[in-house]
Amino acid sequence: MTQPTLVFNYDISCPFAYIASTRVKALADRTNSKLIYRPVLLGAIYRATAAPQGAAGSASDVFNPTKKSVTAQSMQRTLKRYKIKYSPPPEHPRKSVNALRLLYCVPDGEERRILSERLFAAYWANNEDVTNTEVLIKIAKDSGITSASALNENSFASAEARKELETATSEAIERGAFGVPGFWIPGAKWTDTSGETKTGRFFWGQDRMHFVEATLLSFRNNSQWKDVPRLATLMPRCIPYNQRKLSRVTKLEFWYDCSSPWAFLGYTQLPRLQRIFGSNLEIVMKPFLLGILFREIGAPNMPMLAVSPTKAAWSTQDHADWTAYWNAVNASEGYKDKEIAFHWADVFPIRTPTLLRVAIVEPATVPLLYSACWEQNANVSDESVLVSVLDKAGYNGADLLAKANDPIIKAKLRENTAAAKAAGICGVPTYRVLHQDGNGQWQTLGGLVWGQDETNVVEDLIVGWDPERSTQVAEPQKTNGGTKGAVKL
């Protein structure tokens, strides 16, 4: 078998690239891949892709306050899951161009890995001034790498280093990068959402590293994701699979609006969670009007239109990747759940007030309503179509719509929307896990979890992982070199 190659793109000024840097070598070791450290200039990527960002140059500067709060909470939880030291500089972001050039003055492999990790630590843990060339030289020499002895102030003017950084950045942009961390797997063959077969696979984000690992494993064996042993366990967890038993009732709130294709994906995994955790997991459905929430917290009504075209294109592919991943997990577990047959809605955005009120009147219709929106491509914004969908499924559609228009039901949907805002929710799906304390009172554990891509976090919280007290480190389940079969659940 040909050894696969993994190219790691990063800028030390990105906290998410910092998190990825603490995990990427172990991933390469697990997949027996050749790891290439290829730093890129994040600011140049932002400029080339017209990425929205604040005056300080940070992408999160443009978030509304509610989204800032939720993402900051998620960031802190992630750092605790991986036990990463984190003390950001007060004037973040700091310019990193000289640090990145310095990395191209040392050979790729162990020396660049060691220096990269040392520079990340200098920026994000030790508050060392990486804009100061003397500090950078000292960091390199203190790292113990052999080539550091040849580094001096003239190294930052190296035409070769400058050229390598520019080339690496241009390569990343051509491959679809709009930020960091980025992961490139040359030689991997795949089919994009348009049906075109391509060679070379790009992934973005430290929270997509299980996609990277699955691709490397399947590429190595000339197989598909569904054939990867223990596929579901590649999403890092603090609590191992064999310890996921519930001794008492735990509640999982699922806050949603059927208008979101991402909430649809989250919804498709609720039966799996119910199957895994059994009758002691009580799933509480919380429908609310996402458009009203967006308006009240200052979010764009259509978030995909508020990002760069490059990120929007990636988001579409990312959704397809998640659909493929969840279907592959289902296949590896013996097709115990319904396959996802996703179809982008021709009429979008989907107006869902009446649909959500129907869901409140008759919760049993939720699977049908979600399928109508995102599998059947039914224009349920049209009430006559909605009635037809309900009738074909054996319900009395006209009767359900009449009940859905009752002032009490309308008030309930408004109450749910107000509750979503009060809870600090910024989007869907949002999960909230509640356990009973010693007095029998329900208490939230781990705060709000936003996004179906954090299902692994939800699973940990359900079984009692406490981000404030736990000592466990999130990691993929051990697979003895990837030779064992799929986990039976």
CSV table of N, CA and C in Angstrom, one decimal, residues 125 242 396:
chain,number,residue,atom,x,y,z
A,125,ALA,N,0.0,30.3,24.8
A,125,ALA,CA,0.1,29.8,26.1
A,125,ALA,C,1.1,30.6,27.0
A,242,ASN,N,-18.0,2.0,25.7
A,242,ASN,CA,-18.5,0.9,26.6
A,242,ASN,C,-18.8,1.5,28.0
A,396,ASN,N,-55.4,14.0,9.0
A,396,ASN,CA,-56.4,14.9,8.5
A,396,ASN,C,-55.7,16.3,8.5
